Coordinates of C-alpha atoms and ligand atoms in Angstrom, one line a residue:
M1 CA 82.8 -3.7 85.7
T2 CA 85.2 -5.7 84.8
T3 CA 88.9 -5.0 85.0
L4 CA 91.2 -4.8 81.9
D5 CA 91.8 -8.4 81.2
S6 CA 93.8 -8.8 84.0
S7 CA 95.3 -12.2 84.7
P8 CA 93.7 -14.3 87.7
V9 CA 95.5 -13.0 90.8
T10 CA 98.4 -15.6 91.3
A11 CA 101.3 -15.6 93.5
T12 CA 102.9 -12.0 94.0
G13 CA 106.6 -11.6 93.0
L14 CA 106.7 -7.8 94.6
A15 CA 103.6 -7.3 96.9
F16 CA 103.1 -3.9 98.2
P17 CA 101.4 -3.3 101.9
A18 CA 97.9 -3.8 102.5
G19 CA 95.9 -0.8 101.9
F20 CA 98.5 0.6 99.5
R21 CA 96.8 3.5 97.2
W22 CA 96.9 2.6 93.6
G23 CA 96.2 5.3 91.1
T24 CA 96.4 7.8 87.9
A25 CA 96.7 11.1 88.0
T26 CA 95.9 14.3 85.6
A27 CA 95.6 17.8 85.5
A28 CA 92.9 20.1 84.2
Y29 CA 94.4 22.0 81.6
Q30 CA 96.1 19.2 80.3
I31 CA 93.2 16.9 79.7
E32 CA 89.4 19.0 80.2
G33 CA 89.5 21.3 76.9
A34 CA 86.3 23.3 76.9
A35 CA 88.4 26.4 77.9
A36 CA 85.4 29.2 77.5
L37 CA 82.4 26.9 78.3
H38 CA 80.0 27.7 81.5
G39 CA 82.1 30.7 82.5
R40 CA 85.7 29.7 82.5
T41 CA 87.9 32.6 81.6
P42 CA 91.4 32.5 80.5
S43 CA 94.3 31.1 82.4
I44 CA 97.9 32.1 82.1
W45 CA 98.3 28.8 80.4
D46 CA 95.2 30.0 77.7
T47 CA 97.1 32.8 77.3
F48 CA 100.8 31.5 77.0
S49 CA 99.5 28.7 74.6
H50 CA 97.7 30.9 72.3
T51 CA 101.1 33.6 72.1
P52 CA 102.7 32.2 68.7
G53 CA 106.1 30.6 69.4
K54 CA 105.5 29.4 73.1
V55 CA 104.1 25.9 72.7
L56 CA 105.7 23.1 69.9
G57 CA 103.4 23.2 66.9
G58 CA 100.8 26.3 68.3
D59 CA 99.2 23.5 70.0
T60 CA 96.6 24.8 72.8
G61 CA 94.4 23.3 75.9
D62 CA 91.5 24.7 74.2
T63 CA 90.2 21.1 73.7
A64 CA 92.7 18.6 74.9
A65 CA 91.6 15.5 75.6
D66 CA 88.2 16.6 76.0
H67 CA 87.9 15.2 79.4
Y68 CA 85.1 18.0 80.3
H69 CA 82.7 16.0 78.0
R70 CA 84.0 12.5 78.2
M71 CA 84.2 12.4 82.0
A72 CA 82.0 9.3 82.5
E73 CA 83.9 7.6 79.9
D74 CA 87.2 8.6 81.5
V75 CA 85.9 7.3 84.7
A76 CA 85.1 4.4 83.1
L77 CA 88.4 3.7 82.1
L78 CA 89.6 4.2 85.7
A79 CA 87.0 1.8 86.8
R80 CA 88.5 -0.9 84.5
L81 CA 92.1 -0.2 85.5
G82 CA 90.7 -1.1 89.2
V83 CA 92.7 2.1 90.9
S84 CA 91.8 2.7 94.1
D85 CA 92.8 6.4 93.7
Y86 CA 92.3 8.9 90.9
R87 CA 94.2 12.3 91.3
F88 CA 92.9 15.1 89.2
S89 CA 93.3 19.2 89.5
V90 CA 90.5 21.6 90.2
A91 CA 90.9 24.5 87.4
W92 CA 90.7 28.0 89.2
P93 CA 89.4 29.5 86.3
R94 CA 86.4 27.2 86.1
V95 CA 85.3 27.9 89.5
Q96 CA 86.3 31.4 90.1
P97 CA 86.9 33.1 87.0
T98 CA 88.8 36.3 88.0
G99 CA 90.5 34.8 90.7
R100 CA 88.3 36.4 93.7
G101 CA 84.6 36.8 94.4
P102 CA 81.7 33.9 94.6
A103 CA 82.2 30.3 92.7
V104 CA 80.8 29.7 89.3
Q105 CA 78.0 27.1 90.0
Q106 CA 78.6 25.0 86.7
G107 CA 82.0 25.1 87.2
L108 CA 82.0 23.2 90.8
D109 CA 78.9 21.2 89.2
F110 CA 81.5 19.7 86.6
Y111 CA 83.8 18.6 89.8
R112 CA 80.2 17.3 91.8
R113 CA 79.7 15.3 88.9
L114 CA 83.4 14.0 88.6
T115 CA 83.8 13.2 92.2
D116 CA 80.5 11.7 92.1
A117 CA 81.3 9.6 89.5
L118 CA 84.3 8.2 90.8
L119 CA 82.9 7.5 94.7
A120 CA 79.8 5.4 92.8
A121 CA 83.0 3.4 91.1
G122 CA 84.6 3.1 94.4
I123 CA 87.7 5.6 93.7
R124 CA 88.7 8.1 96.3
P125 CA 88.9 11.3 94.7
V126 CA 92.4 13.4 95.2
A127 CA 92.0 16.8 94.6
T128 CA 94.9 19.4 93.5
L129 CA 93.8 23.0 93.9
Y130 CA 96.6 24.3 91.4
H131 CA 98.1 22.8 88.8
W132 CA 99.6 25.9 87.1
D133 CA 96.4 27.3 85.9
L134 CA 96.2 30.9 87.5
P135 CA 93.4 32.9 86.4
Q136 CA 95.0 35.4 84.1
D137 CA 93.1 38.5 86.0
L138 CA 95.6 37.5 88.5
E139 CA 98.3 37.5 86.4
D140 CA 97.6 40.8 85.2
L141 CA 97.4 42.0 88.9
G142 CA 101.2 40.9 89.4
G143 CA 100.9 36.9 89.5
W144 CA 102.8 34.8 92.1
P145 CA 105.6 37.4 92.7
R146 CA 102.5 39.5 94.2
R147 CA 101.6 38.6 97.9
E148 CA 98.0 39.4 97.3
T149 CA 97.9 36.3 95.0
A150 CA 98.7 33.8 97.8
E151 CA 95.6 35.6 99.6
R152 CA 93.3 34.8 97.0
F153 CA 94.4 31.2 96.7
A154 CA 93.2 30.7 100.3
E155 CA 89.9 32.0 99.3
Y156 CA 89.4 30.1 96.6
A157 CA 90.8 26.8 98.6
G158 CA 88.2 27.5 101.1
L159 CA 85.6 28.3 98.7
V160 CA 86.2 24.6 96.7
A161 CA 86.6 22.7 100.1
G162 CA 83.1 24.1 101.4
A163 CA 81.3 23.3 97.6
L164 CA 83.3 19.6 97.5
G165 CA 84.2 18.8 101.1
D166 CA 81.3 16.5 101.8
R167 CA 82.8 14.3 99.0
V168 CA 86.6 14.7 98.4
A169 CA 88.4 13.8 101.8
S170 CA 92.1 14.2 100.0
W171 CA 92.9 17.4 99.1
T172 CA 96.5 18.7 98.0
T173 CA 97.2 22.1 97.3
F174 CA 99.7 22.9 94.9
N175 CA 101.6 20.6 92.6
E176 CA 105.0 21.6 91.5
P177 CA 105.6 24.6 92.8
W178 CA 109.3 24.7 91.6
C179 CA 108.1 24.3 87.9
A180 CA 105.4 26.9 88.1
A181 CA 107.9 29.5 90.2
F182 CA 111.2 29.0 88.0
L183 CA 110.0 28.0 84.7
G184 CA 107.3 30.2 84.7
Y185 CA 109.4 33.5 85.9
A186 CA 112.6 32.6 85.7
C187 CA 113.3 31.2 82.4
G188 CA 109.8 31.7 80.8
V189 CA 109.6 28.2 79.0
H190 CA 106.1 28.0 81.0
A191 CA 103.0 30.5 81.4
P192 CA 103.6 33.1 81.8
G193 CA 106.6 33.3 80.2
R194 CA 108.4 35.7 82.3
T195 CA 112.2 35.9 82.6
E196 CA 112.6 38.1 85.8
P197 CA 114.9 36.1 88.7
E198 CA 113.9 37.9 91.5
S199 CA 110.0 37.5 90.4
A200 CA 110.9 33.8 90.6
L201 CA 112.0 33.8 94.0
R202 CA 109.3 35.8 95.0
A203 CA 106.6 33.8 93.3
A204 CA 108.5 30.5 95.4
H205 CA 107.9 32.0 98.4
H206 CA 104.2 33.1 97.7
F207 CA 103.6 29.5 96.7
N208 CA 104.9 28.6 99.9
L209 CA 102.8 31.0 101.9
A210 CA 99.7 30.2 99.9
H211 CA 100.2 26.0 100.5
G212 CA 100.2 27.5 104.4
L213 CA 97.5 29.9 104.0
G214 CA 95.6 27.4 101.8
T215 CA 95.9 24.5 104.2
A216 CA 94.4 26.9 107.2
A217 CA 91.1 27.6 105.0
L218 CA 90.9 23.8 104.2
R219 CA 91.2 22.4 107.7
A220 CA 88.8 25.2 108.6
A221 CA 86.0 24.0 105.7
L222 CA 86.6 20.2 105.9
P223 CA 85.9 17.5 108.3
R224 CA 88.6 16.6 110.6
S225 CA 89.5 13.2 108.9
A226 CA 90.1 14.8 105.5
E227 CA 93.9 15.0 104.4
V228 CA 95.9 17.7 103.3
S229 CA 99.3 17.7 101.4
L230 CA 101.3 19.1 98.8
T231 CA 103.0 17.7 95.7
L232 CA 106.7 18.7 94.9
N233 CA 108.8 17.6 91.8
L234 CA 112.0 16.9 94.2
H235 CA 115.0 16.9 92.1
A236 CA 117.4 13.5 92.7
L237 CA 120.5 15.1 93.1
R238 CA 123.9 13.4 92.4
P239 CA 127.2 14.7 92.4
L240 CA 129.1 14.1 89.2
T241 CA 132.0 13.0 91.4
R242 CA 132.9 13.5 95.1
S243 CA 135.1 16.6 94.7
A244 CA 134.6 19.3 97.0
A245 CA 133.6 21.6 94.0
D246 CA 130.9 19.4 92.6
L247 CA 129.2 18.7 96.0
D248 CA 128.8 22.3 96.3
A249 CA 127.0 22.7 93.0
V250 CA 124.8 19.8 94.1
R251 CA 124.2 21.7 97.5
R252 CA 123.4 24.9 95.1
I253 CA 120.9 23.5 93.1
D254 CA 119.5 21.3 96.2
A255 CA 118.9 24.9 98.1
V256 CA 116.8 26.3 95.1
G257 CA 115.4 23.3 93.6
N258 CA 114.6 21.3 96.8
R259 CA 115.0 23.0 100.2
I260 CA 113.4 26.1 99.1
F261 CA 109.9 24.6 99.5
L262 CA 110.9 21.8 102.3
D263 CA 112.6 24.1 104.8
P264 CA 109.6 26.5 104.8
V265 CA 107.1 23.8 104.8
F266 CA 108.7 21.4 106.9
H267 CA 110.5 23.7 109.2
G268 CA 109.1 26.9 109.0
R269 CA 112.9 28.6 108.0
L270 CA 114.5 29.6 104.9
P271 CA 117.8 27.9 103.7
E272 CA 120.4 30.2 105.1
D273 CA 122.7 29.2 101.7
L274 CA 119.8 30.1 99.6
V275 CA 119.6 33.7 100.9
H276 CA 123.2 33.9 100.8
D277 CA 123.5 32.5 97.0
T278 CA 120.8 35.0 96.2
A279 CA 121.8 38.2 97.4
G280 CA 122.9 39.5 94.2
V281 CA 119.3 38.9 93.3
T282 CA 117.2 39.5 96.6
D283 CA 117.3 40.7 100.1
W284 CA 114.3 38.6 100.8
S285 CA 112.6 41.6 102.1
F286 CA 109.4 40.3 100.5
V287 CA 109.2 37.8 103.5
R288 CA 107.4 39.4 106.5
D289 CA 107.0 38.1 109.8
G290 CA 104.8 35.0 110.3
D291 CA 104.9 34.0 106.9
L292 CA 107.4 31.0 107.4
A293 CA 105.2 29.7 110.4
A294 CA 102.3 30.0 108.3
A295 CA 104.1 28.0 105.4
A296 CA 104.8 25.2 108.2
A297 CA 101.1 24.6 108.8
P298 CA 101.3 20.3 109.5
I299 CA 100.2 18.4 106.7
D300 CA 99.4 14.8 106.4
W301 CA 101.5 13.6 103.6
L302 CA 104.0 14.7 101.0
G303 CA 103.2 14.2 97.5
I304 CA 106.7 13.4 95.3
N305 CA 106.8 13.3 91.3
Y306 CA 109.7 11.7 90.0
Y307 CA 110.7 11.1 86.7
S308 CA 114.7 10.9 86.2
P309 CA 117.7 11.8 88.0
T310 CA 119.9 15.0 87.9
V311 CA 123.7 14.7 87.7
V312 CA 125.6 18.0 88.9
A313 CA 129.0 19.3 88.7
A314 CA 130.9 22.2 89.4
A315 CA 130.7 24.9 86.4
G316 CA 133.9 24.8 84.1
P317 CA 135.6 28.1 83.2
R318 CA 133.6 30.4 81.3
P319 CA 133.9 30.4 77.5
G320 CA 135.3 33.9 76.2
P321 CA 133.5 35.4 73.8
G322 CA 133.6 34.3 70.4
A323 CA 134.1 30.7 71.6
G324 CA 131.1 29.6 69.5
V325 CA 129.0 28.7 72.2
P326 CA 125.2 28.7 71.8
D327 CA 123.5 31.0 74.3
A328 CA 121.4 28.5 76.5
G329 CA 119.0 31.1 77.2
P330 CA 117.4 32.5 81.0
S331 CA 118.4 29.8 83.5
P332 CA 115.6 28.7 86.2
W333 CA 118.4 28.1 88.7
V334 CA 118.2 31.5 90.1
G335 CA 121.7 32.1 92.4
A336 CA 123.2 28.7 91.3
E337 CA 123.6 29.4 87.7
E338 CA 127.0 30.3 87.3
H339 CA 128.4 27.8 89.4
V340 CA 126.8 24.5 88.1
R341 CA 126.5 22.6 85.1
F342 CA 124.0 19.6 84.4
V343 CA 125.5 16.5 83.3
P344 CA 123.5 14.1 80.8
A345 CA 123.1 10.6 82.7
P346 CA 124.0 7.6 80.9
G347 CA 121.4 4.9 79.7
P348 CA 118.1 5.0 77.9
R349 CA 115.8 7.7 77.7
T350 CA 112.2 8.6 77.3
A351 CA 110.5 10.4 74.3
M352 CA 111.1 13.6 76.6
D353 CA 115.2 12.5 76.4
W354 CA 114.9 12.2 80.3
P355 CA 117.0 9.1 81.5
V356 CA 115.5 6.2 82.6
D357 CA 117.0 5.5 86.2
A358 CA 114.7 4.2 89.1
D359 CA 117.7 4.2 91.4
G360 CA 117.1 7.8 91.5
L361 CA 113.8 7.5 93.2
H362 CA 115.1 4.9 95.7
E363 CA 117.7 7.3 96.5
L364 CA 115.4 10.0 97.0
L365 CA 112.6 8.0 99.0
L366 CA 115.5 7.3 101.7
R367 CA 116.6 10.8 101.6
L368 CA 113.1 11.7 103.0
R369 CA 112.9 8.9 105.0
D370 CA 115.8 10.1 106.9
E371 CA 115.1 14.2 106.8
L372 CA 111.2 13.8 107.1
P373 CA 110.6 11.3 109.9
G374 CA 106.9 10.9 110.5
V375 CA 105.6 12.4 106.9
P376 CA 104.1 9.9 104.9
L377 CA 104.9 9.7 101.4
L378 CA 102.9 9.0 98.4
I379 CA 104.3 9.1 94.6
T380 CA 101.6 11.2 92.9
E381 CA 103.7 11.0 89.2
N382 CA 105.6 8.9 88.0
G383 CA 105.3 7.7 84.0
A384 CA 107.1 7.9 81.0
A385 CA 106.3 9.3 77.2
Y386 CA 107.3 7.4 74.3
A387 CA 106.6 7.7 70.6
D388 CA 102.8 5.3 71.0
R389 CA 101.0 4.4 68.1
A390 CA 97.9 2.2 67.3
D391 CA 98.9 -0.9 65.1
P392 CA 96.3 -1.8 62.1
E393 CA 94.2 -4.0 64.9
G394 CA 93.9 -0.7 67.1
L395 CA 96.1 -1.9 69.9
V396 CA 98.8 0.1 71.2
H397 CA 102.4 -2.1 72.4
D398 CA 104.1 0.0 74.8
P399 CA 107.0 -2.4 76.3
E400 CA 109.0 0.5 77.1
R401 CA 106.6 2.2 79.6
I402 CA 105.9 -1.2 81.2
G403 CA 109.5 -1.5 81.5
Y404 CA 109.7 1.8 82.8
L405 CA 106.7 1.6 85.1
H406 CA 108.0 -1.9 86.4
G407 CA 111.6 -0.6 87.4
H408 CA 110.2 2.0 89.3
L409 CA 107.5 0.6 91.2
A410 CA 110.3 -2.3 92.3
A411 CA 112.5 0.9 93.8
V412 CA 109.4 1.8 95.5
H413 CA 108.9 -1.5 96.8
R414 CA 112.8 -1.7 97.7
A415 CA 112.2 1.9 99.4
I416 CA 109.7 0.3 101.7
A417 CA 111.6 -2.5 102.4
D418 CA 114.3 0.0 104.0
G419 CA 112.1 2.0 106.0
A420 CA 110.4 4.6 103.7
D421 CA 106.8 5.2 104.7
V422 CA 105.4 5.2 101.2
R423 CA 101.6 4.9 101.3
G424 CA 100.4 4.9 97.3
Y425 CA 101.8 5.4 93.6
F426 CA 99.9 7.0 90.7
V427 CA 101.0 6.9 87.0
W428 CA 101.1 10.0 85.3
S429 CA 99.2 9.9 83.5
L430 CA 95.6 8.2 82.7
L431 CA 95.5 9.7 79.3
D432 CA 97.6 10.9 76.7
N433 CA 97.5 14.8 76.8
F434 CA 98.6 18.7 76.5
E435 CA 102.3 18.0 77.9
W436 CA 102.8 21.9 78.7
A437 CA 105.6 23.6 76.0
Y438 CA 105.6 20.2 74.1
G439 CA 102.0 20.7 73.1
Y440 CA 100.2 17.2 72.0
S441 CA 103.7 15.6 70.9
K442 CA 104.8 13.7 73.9
R443 CA 102.3 10.9 75.3
F444 CA 102.5 9.9 78.6
G445 CA 99.0 7.9 78.9
L446 CA 98.1 4.6 79.7
V447 CA 95.2 5.3 77.7
H448 CA 96.0 6.4 73.9
V449 CA 93.8 9.2 72.9
D450 CA 93.5 9.8 68.7
F451 CA 93.3 13.7 69.3
A452 CA 91.5 14.0 65.9
T453 CA 88.7 11.6 67.2
Q454 CA 89.0 11.5 70.7
R455 CA 88.9 8.0 70.8
R456 CA 90.6 6.3 73.7
T457 CA 92.5 3.0 73.3
P458 CA 94.1 1.6 76.2
K459 CA 97.5 0.7 75.7
D460 CA 99.3 -2.7 76.9
S461 CA 100.6 -0.7 79.7
A462 CA 97.2 -0.2 81.2
R463 CA 96.5 -3.8 81.0
W464 CA 99.7 -4.3 82.8
Y465 CA 98.7 -2.1 85.3
A466 CA 95.5 -3.3 86.0
D467 CA 97.3 -6.7 86.7
V468 CA 99.2 -5.2 88.9
I469 CA 96.7 -3.4 90.9
A470 CA 95.0 -6.6 90.9
R471 CA 97.9 -8.5 92.3
G472 CA 98.4 -5.7 94.8
G473 CA 102.3 -5.8 93.4
L474 CA 104.7 -6.7 90.7
P475 CA 104.6 -10.3 89.2
A476 CA 107.3 -12.5 89.9
Ligands
IFM1 O1 102.7 16.9 82.2 C1 103.6 17.2 83.6 C2 103.0 17.5 84.7 O2 101.5 18.4 84.7 C3 103.3 17.8 85.7 N1 104.5 17.2 86.2 C4 105.4 16.3 85.0 C5 104.7 16.2 84.0 C6 105.1 15.3 82.7 O3 106.3 16.4 82.1

């Protein structure tokens, strides 16, 4: 298999360490389609996307990028990129439809075929067990705010590891539990669309618990050499000013955005200030003895998903009634919402309206270098959406994405030079896909997908990334 027109390997500009893992990432609901095939039952995202008004344009993941049927073509695209690793997620409702009981073999067979094809192409499969698609049956019983969901997850983890552990050596329990807990249960812009602040805190705790129980289940089912990890979308926070009030606003967002996961998973404790800040919402009595020790089961690396930094300031005086300020709707920042405001960062923006700021990634990596010594890091997602179009020759020119990726890879390189133990980098995403509440309106792929025909067209950024991988770094 030849790589995508990469230029010959010449002198490198910024060389990455030998063995650096180069990859791309996807998630099941965003690409697979085949939503009702071979025993798969609805997940919370099927229900949510089929609820009018929840997803832009009424888009659903019913067909998505039809990866379920085009898996071989997509693995061939990965091989042409020359990646060493591919990060994908397993759809829980495809392999254990009701969230309990035996696995559906046809569901597992899909992931057996996928991982076999990856291994045949010399690509290491990196399997994420949960990228937001909870079986609807488990949500109907209470979802993540209910403790039993964590126990169900551990059973599911053991079941998938038992089936795929002979071919998958790299595992991640959860992708971005912050989004699943707070966007799903506090502000409701993600599935299951609930707006219950206490439920969001319960969900966050049960994600930590499920991560720990799931890690134990994976270790029990996998060979000792297997890696177990967790991926967090840590917020790279900056105060607007160095004032005490702005620094306190950052502390609050750090507690409910970052330390709510970092402290249990790496230190076996809850952040005391978070417990204090959220006292009006919950007494945290749902945390039982032993839960935090379970959450702190050792892992092999931490995955970081980074897109842009967050600038935070203290909230100003609240406008009085009739001040003409629109109601912003429920906030995901439980316990902090009254005290903080978010300030748009300056500079260029992606199609998501997210600022392009690679320094935020460097800052985050140095923070983790200092706070989590000895924990290897992988950038499990980084990328950008732009309004890509195929030109009459069928080419997709995406210079902004190349600029974005180049800048962020340079930031990773700088962080490594500064002592951060970063072992790999995965572009989000391989393919244009279902971007959650934005439906198909945002394109993150290295490969353009025409959703009417499912035709795949590698963008210029795919050729650029293949060249970076072939060189082992950024061109001078
Ligand atoms: O598409 C998502 C992905 O599912 C999780 N991380 C952020 C991406 C872009 O929004």
